[in-house]
Coordinates of C-alpha atoms in Angstrom, one line a residue:
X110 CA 24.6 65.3 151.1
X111 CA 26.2 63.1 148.5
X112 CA 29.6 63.3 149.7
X113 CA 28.3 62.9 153.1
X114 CA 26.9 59.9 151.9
X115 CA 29.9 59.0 150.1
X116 CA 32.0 58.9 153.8
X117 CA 29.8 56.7 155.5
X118 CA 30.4 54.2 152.3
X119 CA 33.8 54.6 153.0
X120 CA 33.7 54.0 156.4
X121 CA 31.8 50.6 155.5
X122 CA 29.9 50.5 158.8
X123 CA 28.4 47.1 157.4
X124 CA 32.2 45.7 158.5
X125 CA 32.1 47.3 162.0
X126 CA 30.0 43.9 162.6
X127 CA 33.5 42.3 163.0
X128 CA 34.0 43.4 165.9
X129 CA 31.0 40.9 167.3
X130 CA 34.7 39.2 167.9
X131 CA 35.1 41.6 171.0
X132 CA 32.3 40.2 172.3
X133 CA 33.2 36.5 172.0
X134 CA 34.7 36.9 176.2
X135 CA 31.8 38.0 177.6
X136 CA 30.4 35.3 178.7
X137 CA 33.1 33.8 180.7
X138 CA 33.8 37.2 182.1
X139 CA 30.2 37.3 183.4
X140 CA 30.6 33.8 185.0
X141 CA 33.9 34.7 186.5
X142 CA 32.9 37.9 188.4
X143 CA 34.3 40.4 186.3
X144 CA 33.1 44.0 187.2
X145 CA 31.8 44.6 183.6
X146 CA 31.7 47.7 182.5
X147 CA 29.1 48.8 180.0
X148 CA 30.7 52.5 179.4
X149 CA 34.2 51.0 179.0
X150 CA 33.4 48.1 176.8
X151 CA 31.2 50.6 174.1
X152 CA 34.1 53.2 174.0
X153 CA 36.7 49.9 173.3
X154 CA 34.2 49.0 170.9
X155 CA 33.4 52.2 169.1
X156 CA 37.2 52.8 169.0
X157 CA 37.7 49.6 167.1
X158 CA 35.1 50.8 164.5
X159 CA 36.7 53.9 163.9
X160 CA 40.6 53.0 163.6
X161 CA 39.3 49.9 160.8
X162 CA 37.3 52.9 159.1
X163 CA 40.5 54.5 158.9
X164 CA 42.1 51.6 157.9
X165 CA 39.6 51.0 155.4
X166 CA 39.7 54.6 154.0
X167 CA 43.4 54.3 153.4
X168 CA 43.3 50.9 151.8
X169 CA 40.8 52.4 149.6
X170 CA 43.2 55.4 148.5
X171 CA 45.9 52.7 148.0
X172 CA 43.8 50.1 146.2
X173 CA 42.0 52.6 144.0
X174 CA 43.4 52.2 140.4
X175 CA 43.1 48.6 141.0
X176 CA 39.8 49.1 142.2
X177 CA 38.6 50.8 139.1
X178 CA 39.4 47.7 136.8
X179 CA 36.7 45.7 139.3
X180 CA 33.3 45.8 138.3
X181 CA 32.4 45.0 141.7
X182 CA 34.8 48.0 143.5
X183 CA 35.0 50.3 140.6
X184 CA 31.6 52.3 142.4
X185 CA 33.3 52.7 145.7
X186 CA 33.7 56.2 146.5
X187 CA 37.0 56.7 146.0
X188 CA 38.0 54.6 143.0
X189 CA 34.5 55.8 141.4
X190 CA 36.2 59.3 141.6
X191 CA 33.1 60.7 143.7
X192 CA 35.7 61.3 146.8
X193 CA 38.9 62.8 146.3
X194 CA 41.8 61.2 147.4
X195 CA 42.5 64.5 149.9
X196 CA 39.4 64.3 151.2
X197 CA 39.3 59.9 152.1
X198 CA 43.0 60.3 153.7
X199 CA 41.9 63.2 155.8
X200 CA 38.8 61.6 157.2
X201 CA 40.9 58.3 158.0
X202 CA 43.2 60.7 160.5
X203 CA 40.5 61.8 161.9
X204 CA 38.8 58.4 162.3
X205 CA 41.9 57.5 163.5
X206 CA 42.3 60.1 166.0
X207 CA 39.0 59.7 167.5
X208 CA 39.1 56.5 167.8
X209 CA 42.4 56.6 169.4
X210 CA 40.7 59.0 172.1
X211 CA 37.8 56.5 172.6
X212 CA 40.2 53.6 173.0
X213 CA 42.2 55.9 176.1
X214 CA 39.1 57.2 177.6
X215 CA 38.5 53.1 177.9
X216 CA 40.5 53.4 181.0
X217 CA 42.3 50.3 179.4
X218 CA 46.0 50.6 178.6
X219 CA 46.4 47.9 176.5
X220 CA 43.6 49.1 174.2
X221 CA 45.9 51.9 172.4
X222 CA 48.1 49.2 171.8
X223 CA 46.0 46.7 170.3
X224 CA 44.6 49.6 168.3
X225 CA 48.3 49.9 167.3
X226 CA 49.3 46.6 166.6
X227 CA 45.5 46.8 164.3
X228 CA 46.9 49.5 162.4
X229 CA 50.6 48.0 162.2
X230 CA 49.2 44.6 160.9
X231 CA 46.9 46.1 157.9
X232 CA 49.8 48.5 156.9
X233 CA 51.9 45.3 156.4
X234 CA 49.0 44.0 154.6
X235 CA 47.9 47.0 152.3
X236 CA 51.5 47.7 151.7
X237 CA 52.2 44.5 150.0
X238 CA 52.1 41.2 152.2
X239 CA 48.3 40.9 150.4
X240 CA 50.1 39.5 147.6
X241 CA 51.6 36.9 149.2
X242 CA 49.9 33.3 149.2
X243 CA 48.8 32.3 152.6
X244 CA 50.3 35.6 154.2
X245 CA 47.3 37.1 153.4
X246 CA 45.2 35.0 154.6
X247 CA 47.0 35.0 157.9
X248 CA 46.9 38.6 158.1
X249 CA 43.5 38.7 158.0
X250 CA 42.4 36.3 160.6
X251 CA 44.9 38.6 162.4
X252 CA 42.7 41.4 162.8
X253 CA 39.9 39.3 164.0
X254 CA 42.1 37.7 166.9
X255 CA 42.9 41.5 168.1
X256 CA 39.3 42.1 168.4
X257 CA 39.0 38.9 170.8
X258 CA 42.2 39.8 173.0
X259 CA 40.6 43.5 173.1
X260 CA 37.3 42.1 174.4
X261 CA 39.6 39.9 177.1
X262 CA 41.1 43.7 177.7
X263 CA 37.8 45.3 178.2
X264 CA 36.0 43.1 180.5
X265 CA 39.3 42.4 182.3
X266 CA 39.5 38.7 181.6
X267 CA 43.2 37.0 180.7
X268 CA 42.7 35.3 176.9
X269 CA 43.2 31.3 177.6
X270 CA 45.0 29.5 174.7
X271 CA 42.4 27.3 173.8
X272 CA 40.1 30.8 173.3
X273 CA 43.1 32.2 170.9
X274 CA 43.6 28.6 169.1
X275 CA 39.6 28.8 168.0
X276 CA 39.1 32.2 167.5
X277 CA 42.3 32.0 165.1
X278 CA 40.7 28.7 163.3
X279 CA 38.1 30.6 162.6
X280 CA 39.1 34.0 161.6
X281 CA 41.6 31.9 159.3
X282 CA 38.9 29.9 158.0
X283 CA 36.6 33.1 157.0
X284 CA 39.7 34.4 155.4
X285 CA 40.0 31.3 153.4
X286 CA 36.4 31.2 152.6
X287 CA 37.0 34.9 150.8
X288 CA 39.9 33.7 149.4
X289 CA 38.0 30.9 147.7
X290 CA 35.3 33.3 146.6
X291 CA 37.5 35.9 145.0
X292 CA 39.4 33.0 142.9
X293 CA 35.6 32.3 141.4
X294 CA 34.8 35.2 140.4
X295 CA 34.7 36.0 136.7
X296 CA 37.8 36.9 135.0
X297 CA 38.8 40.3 135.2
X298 CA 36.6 41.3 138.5
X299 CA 39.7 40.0 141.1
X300 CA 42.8 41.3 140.4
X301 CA 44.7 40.3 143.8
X302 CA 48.0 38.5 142.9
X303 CA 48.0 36.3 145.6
X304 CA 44.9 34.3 144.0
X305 CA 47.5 32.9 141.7
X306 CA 48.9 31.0 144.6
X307 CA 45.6 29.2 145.2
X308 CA 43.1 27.2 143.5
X309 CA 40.0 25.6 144.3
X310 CA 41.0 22.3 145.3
X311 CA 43.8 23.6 147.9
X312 CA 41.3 26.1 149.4
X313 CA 38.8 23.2 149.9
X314 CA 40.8 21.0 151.9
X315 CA 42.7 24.1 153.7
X316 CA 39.1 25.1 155.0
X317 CA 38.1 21.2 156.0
X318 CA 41.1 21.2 157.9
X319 CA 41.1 24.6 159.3
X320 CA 37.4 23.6 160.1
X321 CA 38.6 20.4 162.1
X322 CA 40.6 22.4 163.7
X323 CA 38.4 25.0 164.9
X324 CA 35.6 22.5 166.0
X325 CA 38.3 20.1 168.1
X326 CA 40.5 23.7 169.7
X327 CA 36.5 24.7 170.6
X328 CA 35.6 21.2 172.3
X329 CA 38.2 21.3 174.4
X330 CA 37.9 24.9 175.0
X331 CA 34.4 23.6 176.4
X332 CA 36.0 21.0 178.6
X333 CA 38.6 22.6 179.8
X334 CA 36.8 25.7 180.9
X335 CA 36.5 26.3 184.4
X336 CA 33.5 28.6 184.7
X337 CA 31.2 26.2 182.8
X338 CA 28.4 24.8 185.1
X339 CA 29.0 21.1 185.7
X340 CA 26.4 18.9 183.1
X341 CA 26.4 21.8 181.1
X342 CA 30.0 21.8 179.3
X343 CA 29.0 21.1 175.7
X344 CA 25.5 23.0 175.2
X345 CA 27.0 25.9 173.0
X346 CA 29.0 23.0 171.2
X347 CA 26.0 21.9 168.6
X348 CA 25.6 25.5 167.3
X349 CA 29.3 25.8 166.5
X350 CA 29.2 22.4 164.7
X351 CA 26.1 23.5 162.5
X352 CA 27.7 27.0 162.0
X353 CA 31.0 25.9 160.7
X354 CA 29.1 23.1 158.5
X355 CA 26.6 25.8 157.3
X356 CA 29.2 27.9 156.4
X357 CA 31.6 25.3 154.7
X358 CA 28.1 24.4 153.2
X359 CA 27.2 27.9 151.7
X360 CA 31.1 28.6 150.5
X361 CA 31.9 25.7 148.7
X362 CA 28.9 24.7 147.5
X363 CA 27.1 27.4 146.8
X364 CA 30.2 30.1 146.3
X365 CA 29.0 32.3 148.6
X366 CA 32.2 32.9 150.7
X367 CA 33.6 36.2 149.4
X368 CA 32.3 38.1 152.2
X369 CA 31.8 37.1 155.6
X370 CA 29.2 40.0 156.4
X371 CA 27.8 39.8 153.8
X372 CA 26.6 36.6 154.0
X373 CA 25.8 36.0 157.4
X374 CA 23.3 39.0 156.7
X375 CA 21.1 37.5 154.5
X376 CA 21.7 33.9 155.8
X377 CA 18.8 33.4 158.5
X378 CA 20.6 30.2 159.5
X379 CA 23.3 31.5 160.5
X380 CA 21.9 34.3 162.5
X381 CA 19.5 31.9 164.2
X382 CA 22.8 29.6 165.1
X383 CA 24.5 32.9 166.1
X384 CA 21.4 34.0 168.6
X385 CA 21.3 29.9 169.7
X386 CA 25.2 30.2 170.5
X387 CA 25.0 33.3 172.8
X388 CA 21.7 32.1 174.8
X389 CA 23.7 28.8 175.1
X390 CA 26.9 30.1 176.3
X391 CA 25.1 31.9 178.4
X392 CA 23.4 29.1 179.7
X393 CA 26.4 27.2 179.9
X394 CA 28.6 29.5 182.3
X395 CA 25.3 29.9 184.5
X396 CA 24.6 33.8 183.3
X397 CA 21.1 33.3 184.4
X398 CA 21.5 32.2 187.8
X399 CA 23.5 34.9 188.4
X400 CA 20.9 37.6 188.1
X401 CA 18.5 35.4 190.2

């Protein structure tokens, strides 16, 4: 039971709640006509889940002697030495695998090859581009803009650059955030390298301007939509303002940015903005009227 136990920590299903990114298309799709299909879009999705638990598992077996110097890692399974090293690589093939077979049974093409290009980008990362200033944060926010263009691929929608350009913002933006809470922590619990290319001040402004960014690419995404109803353009618009302000708020001055998940879990603010910016999206492309 304990090793049992042990795998699902290593699978961290806490993170599968990235993929909320696949969903970010949906609406639009909706408004647009697509043919959505429920069975296609939850084996894309559970696929996704899967290869990042393998990639996970395999960052863990890498990471591990590092991980053991962290008081915060040194009790993951691996690095604690509960899981053998054997044992983690073999369940991250076969997480792998299975989520490769979910992704083909999607009926999708292109989803084996996003699942690729997943894989291919973390390798580059784990391998040793996480050590590079900037790189790394730009790797990250990579993995989050695959999840968007495979939820374009699942509900058969084409991306639009003004949906990349924000989902990048802010997938860059949550990577700085972690950045900047790593660099606070107390000596000795972050070894990553490429911290010494940052510091406080630099992560600040890079996340105020990242921010801007974000908030302006998603404003004229709103505009220049052309499934929103008419009158209707900028309704999801105030929960993305008071999200990216929240968060801003909570990472720099509260230091709560290290993880993402983490903190939009126990954050009922930005849950609540995150329930507002769905119903409002909806609202916006004219969801409801469709079913009437």
């Amino acid at each position: 039971m304990s090793r049992a136990l042990d795998l699902l920590r290593l699978a961290r299903p806490k993170d599968w709640l990235k993929n909320v990114f696949v969903l970010m298309p949906l609406p639009f799709a909706l408004a647009g006509g697509a043919s959505l299909g429920i069975g296609r879009l939850l084996l894309g999705i559970a696929g996704m889940c899967l290869v990042s638990s393998a990639v996970y598992a395999v960052n863990d077996v890498i990471d591990a002697e590092v991980d053991r110097a962290n008081p915060r890692k040194r009790t993951r399974p691996v690095a604690s030495g509960r899981l053998p090293a054997p044992w983690a690589t073999s369940a991250a093939f076969v997480w792998l695998a299975a989520g490769l077979v979910l992704g083909g049974l999607s009926d999708q093409p292109w989803t084996l090859a996003i699942f690729g290009l997943y894989v291919a980008q973390n390798a580059v990362y784990s391998l040793g581009a996480k050590h590079v200033p900037l790189v790394d944060a730009f790797l990250l926010s990579a993995g989050f803009v695959l999840r968007v263009v495979l939820g374009c691929v699942l509900v058969g929608v084409a991306p639009s650059n003004w949906l990349l350009l924000c989902s990048s913002a802010l997938a860059l933006l949550l990577a700085l955030g972690k950045r900047r809470g790593e660099l606070l922590q107390a000596p000795g619990e972050s070894q990553r390298r490429s911290l010494a290319g940052y510091n406080r001040s630099y992560l600040d402004q890079a996340m105020a301007i990242v921010a801007g960014i974000t908030l302006f690419s998603y404003a004229l995404y709103s505009v220049e939509a052309p499934l929103l109803v008419s009158g209707r353009e900028f309704a999801s618009l105030p929960f993305v303002v008071f999200g990216v302000l929240e968060y801003l708020r909570l990472a720099q001055v509260h230091d709560e940015g290290e993880s993402p998940i983490e903190l939009l879990l126990r954050s009922p603010r930005l849950i609540l903005v995150g329930v507002g910016w769905v119903i409002a999206s909806l609202w916006s492309v004219g969801v409801p009227e469709l079913f009437v």
